[in-house]
Short mmCIF file of N, CA, C and O in Angstrom, two decimals:
data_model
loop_
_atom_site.label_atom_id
_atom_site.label_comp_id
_atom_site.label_asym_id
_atom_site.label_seq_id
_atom_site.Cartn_x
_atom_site.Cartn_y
_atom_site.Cartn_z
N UNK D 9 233.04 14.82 140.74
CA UNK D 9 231.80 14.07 140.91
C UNK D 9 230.92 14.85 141.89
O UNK D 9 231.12 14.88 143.11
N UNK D 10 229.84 15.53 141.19
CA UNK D 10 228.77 15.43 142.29
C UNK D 10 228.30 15.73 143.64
O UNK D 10 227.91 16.58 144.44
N UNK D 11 228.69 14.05 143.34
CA UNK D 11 227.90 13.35 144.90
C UNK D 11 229.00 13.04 145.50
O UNK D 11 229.01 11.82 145.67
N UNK D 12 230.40 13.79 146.11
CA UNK D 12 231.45 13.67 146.36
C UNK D 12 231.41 15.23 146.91
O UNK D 12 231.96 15.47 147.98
N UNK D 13 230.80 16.21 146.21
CA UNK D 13 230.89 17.54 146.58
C UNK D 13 229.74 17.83 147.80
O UNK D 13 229.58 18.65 148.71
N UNK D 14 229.07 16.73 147.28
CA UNK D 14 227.93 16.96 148.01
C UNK D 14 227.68 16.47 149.36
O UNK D 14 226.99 16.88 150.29
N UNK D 15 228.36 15.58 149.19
CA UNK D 15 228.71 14.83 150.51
C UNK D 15 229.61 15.40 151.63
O UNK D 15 229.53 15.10 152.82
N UNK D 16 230.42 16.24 151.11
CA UNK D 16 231.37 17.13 151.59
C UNK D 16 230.55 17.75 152.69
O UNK D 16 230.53 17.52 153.90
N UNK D 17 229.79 18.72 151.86
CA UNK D 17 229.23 19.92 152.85
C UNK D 17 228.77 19.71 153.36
O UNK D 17 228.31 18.60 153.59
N UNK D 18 228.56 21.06 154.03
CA UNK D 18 227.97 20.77 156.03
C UNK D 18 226.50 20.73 155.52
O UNK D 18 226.24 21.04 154.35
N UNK D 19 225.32 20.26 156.61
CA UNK D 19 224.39 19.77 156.33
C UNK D 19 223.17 21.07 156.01
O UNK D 19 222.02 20.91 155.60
N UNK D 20 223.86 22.33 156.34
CA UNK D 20 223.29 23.72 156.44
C UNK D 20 223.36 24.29 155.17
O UNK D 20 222.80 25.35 154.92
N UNK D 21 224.26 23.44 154.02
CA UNK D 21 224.54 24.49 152.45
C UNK D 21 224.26 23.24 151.86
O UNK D 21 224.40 22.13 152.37
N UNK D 22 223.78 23.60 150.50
CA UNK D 22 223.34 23.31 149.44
C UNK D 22 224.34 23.28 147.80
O UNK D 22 225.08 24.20 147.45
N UNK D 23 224.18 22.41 147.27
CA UNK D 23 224.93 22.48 146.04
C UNK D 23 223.68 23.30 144.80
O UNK D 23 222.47 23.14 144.65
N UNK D 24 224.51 24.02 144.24
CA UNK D 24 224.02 24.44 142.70
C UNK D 24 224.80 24.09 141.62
O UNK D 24 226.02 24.18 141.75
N UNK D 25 224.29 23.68 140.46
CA UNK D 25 225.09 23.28 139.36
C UNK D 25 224.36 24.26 138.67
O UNK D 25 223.14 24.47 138.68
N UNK D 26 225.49 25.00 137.90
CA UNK D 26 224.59 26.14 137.00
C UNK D 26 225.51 25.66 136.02
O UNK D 26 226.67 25.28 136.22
N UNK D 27 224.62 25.73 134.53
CA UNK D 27 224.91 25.37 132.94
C UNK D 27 225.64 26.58 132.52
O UNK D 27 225.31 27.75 132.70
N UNK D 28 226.51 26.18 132.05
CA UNK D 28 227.25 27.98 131.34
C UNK D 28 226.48 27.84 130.24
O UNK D 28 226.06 26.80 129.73
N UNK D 29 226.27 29.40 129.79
CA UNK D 29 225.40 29.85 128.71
C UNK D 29 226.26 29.26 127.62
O UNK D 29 227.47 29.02 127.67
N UNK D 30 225.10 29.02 126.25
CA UNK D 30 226.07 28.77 125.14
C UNK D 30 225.30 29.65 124.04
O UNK D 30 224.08 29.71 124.15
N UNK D 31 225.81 30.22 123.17
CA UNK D 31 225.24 30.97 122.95
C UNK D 31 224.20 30.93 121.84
O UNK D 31 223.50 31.90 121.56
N UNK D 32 224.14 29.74 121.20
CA UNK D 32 223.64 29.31 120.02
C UNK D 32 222.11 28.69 120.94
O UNK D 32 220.96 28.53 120.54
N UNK D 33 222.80 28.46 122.45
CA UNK D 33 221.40 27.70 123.23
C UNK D 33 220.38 29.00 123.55
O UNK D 33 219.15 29.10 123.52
N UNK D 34 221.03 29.56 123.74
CA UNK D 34 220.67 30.97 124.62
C UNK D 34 219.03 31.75 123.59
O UNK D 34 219.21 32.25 122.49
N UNK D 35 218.14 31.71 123.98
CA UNK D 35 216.96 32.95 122.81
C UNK D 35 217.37 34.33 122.85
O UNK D 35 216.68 35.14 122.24
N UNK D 36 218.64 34.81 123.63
CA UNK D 36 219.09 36.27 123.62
C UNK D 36 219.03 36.42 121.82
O UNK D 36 219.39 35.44 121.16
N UNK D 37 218.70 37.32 121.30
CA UNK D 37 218.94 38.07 119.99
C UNK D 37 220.72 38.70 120.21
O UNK D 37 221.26 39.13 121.23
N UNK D 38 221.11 38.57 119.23
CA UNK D 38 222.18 39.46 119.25
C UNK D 38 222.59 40.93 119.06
O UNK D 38 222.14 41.93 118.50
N UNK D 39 223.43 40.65 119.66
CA UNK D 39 223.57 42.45 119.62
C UNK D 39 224.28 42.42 117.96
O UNK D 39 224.16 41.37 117.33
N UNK D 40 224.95 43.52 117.35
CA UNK D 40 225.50 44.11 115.91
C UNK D 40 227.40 43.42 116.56
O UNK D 40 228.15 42.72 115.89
N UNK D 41 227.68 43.94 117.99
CA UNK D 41 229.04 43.61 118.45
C UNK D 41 229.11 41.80 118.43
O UNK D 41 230.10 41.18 118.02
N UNK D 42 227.76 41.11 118.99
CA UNK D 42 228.31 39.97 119.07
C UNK D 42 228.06 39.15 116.97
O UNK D 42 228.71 38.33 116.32
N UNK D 43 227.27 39.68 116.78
CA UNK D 43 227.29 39.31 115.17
C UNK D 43 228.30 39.51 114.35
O UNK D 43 228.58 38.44 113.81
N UNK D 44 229.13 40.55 113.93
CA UNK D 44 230.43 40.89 113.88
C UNK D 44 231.57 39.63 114.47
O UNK D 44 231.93 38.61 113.88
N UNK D 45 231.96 40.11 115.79
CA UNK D 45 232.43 38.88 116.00
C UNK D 45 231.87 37.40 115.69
O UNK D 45 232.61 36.66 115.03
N UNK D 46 230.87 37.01 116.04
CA UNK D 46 230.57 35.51 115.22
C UNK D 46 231.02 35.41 113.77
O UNK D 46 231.98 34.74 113.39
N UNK D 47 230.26 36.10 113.04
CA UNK D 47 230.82 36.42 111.70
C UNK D 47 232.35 35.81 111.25
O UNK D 47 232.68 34.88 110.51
N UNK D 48 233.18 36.88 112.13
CA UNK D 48 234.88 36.82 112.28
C UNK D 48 234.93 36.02 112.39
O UNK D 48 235.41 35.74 111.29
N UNK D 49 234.81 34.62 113.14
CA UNK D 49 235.02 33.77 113.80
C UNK D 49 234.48 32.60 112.92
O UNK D 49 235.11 31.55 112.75
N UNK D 50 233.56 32.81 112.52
CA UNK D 50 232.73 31.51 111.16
C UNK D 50 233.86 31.70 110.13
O UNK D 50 234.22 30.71 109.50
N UNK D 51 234.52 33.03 109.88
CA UNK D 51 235.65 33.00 108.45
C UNK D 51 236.55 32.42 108.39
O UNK D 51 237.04 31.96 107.36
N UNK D 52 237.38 32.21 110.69
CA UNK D 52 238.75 31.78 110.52
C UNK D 52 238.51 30.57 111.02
O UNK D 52 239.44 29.77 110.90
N UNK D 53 237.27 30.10 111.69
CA UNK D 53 237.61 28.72 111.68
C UNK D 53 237.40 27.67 110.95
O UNK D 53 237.79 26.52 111.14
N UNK D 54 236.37 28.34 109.58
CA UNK D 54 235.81 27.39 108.88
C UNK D 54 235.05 26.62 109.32
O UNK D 54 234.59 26.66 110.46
N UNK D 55 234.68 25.36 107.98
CA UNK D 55 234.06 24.18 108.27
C UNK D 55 233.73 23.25 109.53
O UNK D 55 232.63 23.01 110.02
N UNK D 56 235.21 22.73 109.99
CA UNK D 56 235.01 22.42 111.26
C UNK D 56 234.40 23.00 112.36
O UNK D 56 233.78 22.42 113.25
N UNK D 57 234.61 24.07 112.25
CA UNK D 57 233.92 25.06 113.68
C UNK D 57 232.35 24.49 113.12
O UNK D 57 231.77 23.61 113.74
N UNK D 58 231.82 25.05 111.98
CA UNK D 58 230.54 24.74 111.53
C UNK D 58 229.82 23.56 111.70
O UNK D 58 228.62 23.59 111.96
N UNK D 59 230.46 22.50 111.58
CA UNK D 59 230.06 21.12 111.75
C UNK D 59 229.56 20.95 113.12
O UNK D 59 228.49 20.49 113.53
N UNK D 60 231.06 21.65 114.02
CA UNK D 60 231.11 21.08 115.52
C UNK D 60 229.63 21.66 116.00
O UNK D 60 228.75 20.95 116.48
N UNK D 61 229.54 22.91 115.82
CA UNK D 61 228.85 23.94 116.64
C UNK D 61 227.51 23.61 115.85
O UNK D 61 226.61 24.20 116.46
N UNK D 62 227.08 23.06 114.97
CA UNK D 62 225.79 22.42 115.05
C UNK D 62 225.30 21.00 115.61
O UNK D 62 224.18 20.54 115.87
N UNK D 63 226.89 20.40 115.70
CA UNK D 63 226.04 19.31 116.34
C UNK D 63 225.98 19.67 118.16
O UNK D 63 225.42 19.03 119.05
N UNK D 64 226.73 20.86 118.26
CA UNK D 64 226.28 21.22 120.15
C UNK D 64 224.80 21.80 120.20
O UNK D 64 224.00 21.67 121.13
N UNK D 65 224.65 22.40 119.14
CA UNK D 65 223.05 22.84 118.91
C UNK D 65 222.35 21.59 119.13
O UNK D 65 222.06 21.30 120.29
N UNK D 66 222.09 20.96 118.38
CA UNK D 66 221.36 19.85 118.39
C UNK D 66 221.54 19.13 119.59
O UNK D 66 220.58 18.69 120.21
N UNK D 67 222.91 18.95 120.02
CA UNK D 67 222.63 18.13 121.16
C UNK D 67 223.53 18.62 122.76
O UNK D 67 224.20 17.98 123.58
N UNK D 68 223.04 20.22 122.63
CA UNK D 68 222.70 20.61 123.97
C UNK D 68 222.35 20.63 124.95
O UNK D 68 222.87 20.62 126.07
N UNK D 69 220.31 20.67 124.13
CA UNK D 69 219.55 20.43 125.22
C UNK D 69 219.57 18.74 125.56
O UNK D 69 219.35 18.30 126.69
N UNK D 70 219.69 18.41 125.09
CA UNK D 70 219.78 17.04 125.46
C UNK D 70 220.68 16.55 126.55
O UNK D 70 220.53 15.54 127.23
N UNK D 71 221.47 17.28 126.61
CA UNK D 71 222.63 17.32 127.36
C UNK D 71 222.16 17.99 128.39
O UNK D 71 222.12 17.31 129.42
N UNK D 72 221.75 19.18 128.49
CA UNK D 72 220.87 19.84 129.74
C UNK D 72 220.63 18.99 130.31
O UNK D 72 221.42 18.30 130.95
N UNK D 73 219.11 18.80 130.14
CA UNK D 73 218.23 17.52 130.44
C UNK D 73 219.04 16.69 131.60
O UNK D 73 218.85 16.79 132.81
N UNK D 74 220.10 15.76 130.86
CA UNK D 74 220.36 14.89 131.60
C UNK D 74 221.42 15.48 132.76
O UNK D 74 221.53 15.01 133.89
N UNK D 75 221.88 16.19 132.41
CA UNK D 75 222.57 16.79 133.30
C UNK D 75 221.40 16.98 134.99
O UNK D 75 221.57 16.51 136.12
N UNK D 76 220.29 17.87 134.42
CA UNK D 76 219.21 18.22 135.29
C UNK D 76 218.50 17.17 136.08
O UNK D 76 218.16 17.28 137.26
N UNK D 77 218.32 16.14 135.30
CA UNK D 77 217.72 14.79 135.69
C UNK D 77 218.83 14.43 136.62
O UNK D 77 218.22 14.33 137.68
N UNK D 78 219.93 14.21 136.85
CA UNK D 78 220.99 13.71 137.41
C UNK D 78 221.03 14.64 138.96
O UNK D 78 221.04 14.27 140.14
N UNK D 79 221.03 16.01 138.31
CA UNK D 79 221.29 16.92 140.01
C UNK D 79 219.71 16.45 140.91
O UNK D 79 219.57 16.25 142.11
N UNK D 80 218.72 16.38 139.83
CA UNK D 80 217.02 16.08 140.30
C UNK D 80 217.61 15.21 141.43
O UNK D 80 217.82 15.55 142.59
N UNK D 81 217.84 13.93 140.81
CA UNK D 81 218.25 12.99 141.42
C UNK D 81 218.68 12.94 142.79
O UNK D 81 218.08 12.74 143.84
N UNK D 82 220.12 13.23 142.47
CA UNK D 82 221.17 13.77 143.87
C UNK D 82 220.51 14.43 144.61
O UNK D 82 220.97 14.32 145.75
N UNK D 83 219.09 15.51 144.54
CA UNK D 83 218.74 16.54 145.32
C UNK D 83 220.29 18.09 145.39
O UNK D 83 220.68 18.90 146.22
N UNK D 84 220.61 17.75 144.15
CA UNK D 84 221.42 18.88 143.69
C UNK D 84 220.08 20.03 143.02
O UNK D 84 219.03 19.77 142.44
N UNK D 85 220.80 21.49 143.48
CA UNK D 85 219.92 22.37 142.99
C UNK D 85 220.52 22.47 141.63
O UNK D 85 221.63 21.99 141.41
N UNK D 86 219.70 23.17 140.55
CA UNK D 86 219.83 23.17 139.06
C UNK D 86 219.58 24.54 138.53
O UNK D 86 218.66 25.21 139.00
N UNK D 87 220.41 25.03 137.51
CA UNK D 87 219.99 26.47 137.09
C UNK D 87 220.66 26.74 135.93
O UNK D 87 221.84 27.08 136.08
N UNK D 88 219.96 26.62 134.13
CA UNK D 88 220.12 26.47 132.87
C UNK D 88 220.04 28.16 132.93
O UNK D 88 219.10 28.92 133.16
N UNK D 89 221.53 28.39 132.59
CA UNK D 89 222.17 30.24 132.39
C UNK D 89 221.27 29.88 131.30
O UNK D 89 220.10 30.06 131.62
N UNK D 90 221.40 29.48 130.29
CA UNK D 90 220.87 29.73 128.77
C UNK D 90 219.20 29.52 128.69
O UNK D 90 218.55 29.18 127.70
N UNK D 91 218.78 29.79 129.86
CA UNK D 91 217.47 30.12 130.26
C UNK D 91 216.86 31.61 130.66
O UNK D 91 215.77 32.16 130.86
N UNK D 92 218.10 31.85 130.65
CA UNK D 92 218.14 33.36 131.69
C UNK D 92 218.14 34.40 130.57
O UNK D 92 218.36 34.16 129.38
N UNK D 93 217.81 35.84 131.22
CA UNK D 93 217.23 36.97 130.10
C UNK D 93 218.70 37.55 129.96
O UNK D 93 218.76 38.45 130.81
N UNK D 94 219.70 37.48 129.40
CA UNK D 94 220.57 38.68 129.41
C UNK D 94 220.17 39.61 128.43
O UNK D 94 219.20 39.48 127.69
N UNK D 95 221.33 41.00 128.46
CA UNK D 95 220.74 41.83 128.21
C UNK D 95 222.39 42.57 127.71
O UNK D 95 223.40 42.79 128.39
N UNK D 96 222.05 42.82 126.15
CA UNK D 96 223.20 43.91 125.90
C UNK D 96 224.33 42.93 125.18
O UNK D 96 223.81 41.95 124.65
N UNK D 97 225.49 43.01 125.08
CA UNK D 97 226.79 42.75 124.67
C UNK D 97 227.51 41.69 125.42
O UNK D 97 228.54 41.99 126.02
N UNK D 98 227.02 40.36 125.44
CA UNK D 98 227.87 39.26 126.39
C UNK D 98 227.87 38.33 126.39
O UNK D 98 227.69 37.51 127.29
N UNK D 99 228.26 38.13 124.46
CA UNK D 99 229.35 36.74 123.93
C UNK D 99 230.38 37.53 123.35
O UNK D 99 230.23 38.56 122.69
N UNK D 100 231.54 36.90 123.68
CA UNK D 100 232.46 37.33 122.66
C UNK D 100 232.67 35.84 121.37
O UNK D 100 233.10 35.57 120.25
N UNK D 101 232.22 35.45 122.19
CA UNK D 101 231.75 34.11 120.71
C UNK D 101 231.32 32.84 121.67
O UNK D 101 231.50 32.70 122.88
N UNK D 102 230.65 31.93 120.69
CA UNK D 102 230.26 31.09 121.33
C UNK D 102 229.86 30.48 122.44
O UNK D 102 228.76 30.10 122.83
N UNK D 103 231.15 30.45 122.98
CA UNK D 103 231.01 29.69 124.77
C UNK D 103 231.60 30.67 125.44
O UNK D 103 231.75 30.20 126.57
N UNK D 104 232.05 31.81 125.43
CA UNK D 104 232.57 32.85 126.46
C UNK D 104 231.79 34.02 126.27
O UNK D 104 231.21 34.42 125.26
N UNK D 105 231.87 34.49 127.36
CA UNK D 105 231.30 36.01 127.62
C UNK D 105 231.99 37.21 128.08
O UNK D 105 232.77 37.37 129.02
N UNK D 106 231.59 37.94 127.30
CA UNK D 106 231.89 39.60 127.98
C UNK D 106 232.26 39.90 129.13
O UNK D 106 231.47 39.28 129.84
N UNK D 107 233.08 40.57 129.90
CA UNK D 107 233.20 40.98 131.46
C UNK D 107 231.31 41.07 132.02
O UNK D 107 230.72 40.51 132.95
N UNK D 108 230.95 41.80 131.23
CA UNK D 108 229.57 42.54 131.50
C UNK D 108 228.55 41.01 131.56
O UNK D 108 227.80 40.74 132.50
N UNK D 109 228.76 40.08 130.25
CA UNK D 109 228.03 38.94 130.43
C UNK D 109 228.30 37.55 131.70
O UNK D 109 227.50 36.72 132.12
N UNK D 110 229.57 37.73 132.00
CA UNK D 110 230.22 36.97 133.50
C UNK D 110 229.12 37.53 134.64
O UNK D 110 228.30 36.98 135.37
N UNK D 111 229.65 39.25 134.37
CA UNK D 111 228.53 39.48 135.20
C UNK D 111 226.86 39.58 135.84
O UNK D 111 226.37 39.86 136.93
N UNK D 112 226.38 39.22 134.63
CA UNK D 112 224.66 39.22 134.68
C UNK D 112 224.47 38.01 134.89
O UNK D 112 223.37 37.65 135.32
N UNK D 113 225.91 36.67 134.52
CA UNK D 113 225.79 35.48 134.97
C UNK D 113 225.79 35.43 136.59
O UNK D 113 224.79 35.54 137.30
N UNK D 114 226.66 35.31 136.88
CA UNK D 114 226.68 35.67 138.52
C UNK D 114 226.24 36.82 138.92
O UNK D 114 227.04 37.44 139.62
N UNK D 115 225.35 37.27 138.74
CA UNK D 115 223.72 38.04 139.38
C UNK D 115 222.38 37.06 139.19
O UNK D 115 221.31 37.14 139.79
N UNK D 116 222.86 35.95 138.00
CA UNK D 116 221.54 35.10 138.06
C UNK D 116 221.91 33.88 139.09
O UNK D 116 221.00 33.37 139.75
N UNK D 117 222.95 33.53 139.18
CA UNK D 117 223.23 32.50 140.13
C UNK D 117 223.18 32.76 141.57
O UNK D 117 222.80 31.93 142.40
N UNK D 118 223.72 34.39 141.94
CA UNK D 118 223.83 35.02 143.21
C UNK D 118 222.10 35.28 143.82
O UNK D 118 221.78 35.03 144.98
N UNK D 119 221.41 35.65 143.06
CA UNK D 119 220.18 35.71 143.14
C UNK D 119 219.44 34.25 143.75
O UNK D 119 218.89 34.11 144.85
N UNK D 120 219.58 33.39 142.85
CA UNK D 120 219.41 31.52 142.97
C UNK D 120 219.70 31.02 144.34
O UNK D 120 219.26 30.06 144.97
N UNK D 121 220.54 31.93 144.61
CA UNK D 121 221.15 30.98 145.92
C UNK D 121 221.00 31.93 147.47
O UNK D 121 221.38 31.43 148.53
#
C-alpha cells in the first residue's frame, strides 16, 4: 500500500511510482530483433495470449490514469515508462525488457528523482 510506504519515510524523501513499460503501450517502433521475437511468441502462445494482450491494450491506459490519479492524490510522485523515448532493442516481449532496456529504464527514473 502506498500510503503505508509513504508514511514510512523520513520527511526529507519522496515516493515515486514509476509504470513498467508495456510494450504494446509504449509509441517506441520496433526494432526487426523485437518483431521476430513477438512474432515467436504470437505462434506459441496462441489465441489466448491474443485475446489477453488486447484487452491490456485497451485497458492500460485506463489503468495508468487511475493509478496516476491515486499517487496525484497521496502527493505520490508519478512517472508513465511507456511515455518515455527508448531507443534500440528493449523488449524481449511484451512486459520484459532487454538488459539494455532495464537500463534506459532506470536512467529515466534516476534522472526523475
Amino acid at each position: 500500500d502506498l500510503r503505508i510506504l509513504q508514511r514510512s519515510l523520513p520527511d526529507n524523501l519522496k515516493l515515486l511510482f514509476a509504470v513498467q513499460p508495456f510494450a504494446s503501450a509504449c509509441s517506441k517502433e520496433l526494432v526487426p530483433e523485437e518483431q521476430s521475437l513477438f512474432q515467436l511468441t504470437s505462434n506459441l502462445v496462441g489465441s489466448y495470449w491474443q485475446r489477453l494482450k488486447n484487452d491490456l491494450v485497451e485497458l492500460w491506459p485506463i489503468y495508468v490514469d487511475e493509478l496516476e490519479t491515486a499517487c496525484k492524490e497521496l502527493e505520490i510522485g508519478f512517472m508513465d515508462l511507456n511515455k518515455q523515448d527508448f531507443q534500440g532493442w528493449v523488449f524481449v516481449d511484451h512486459v520484459h525488457m532487454t538488459d539494455e532496456g532495464y537500463k534506459q529504464a532506470a536512467q529515466c527514473i534516476a534522472q526523475a528523482l
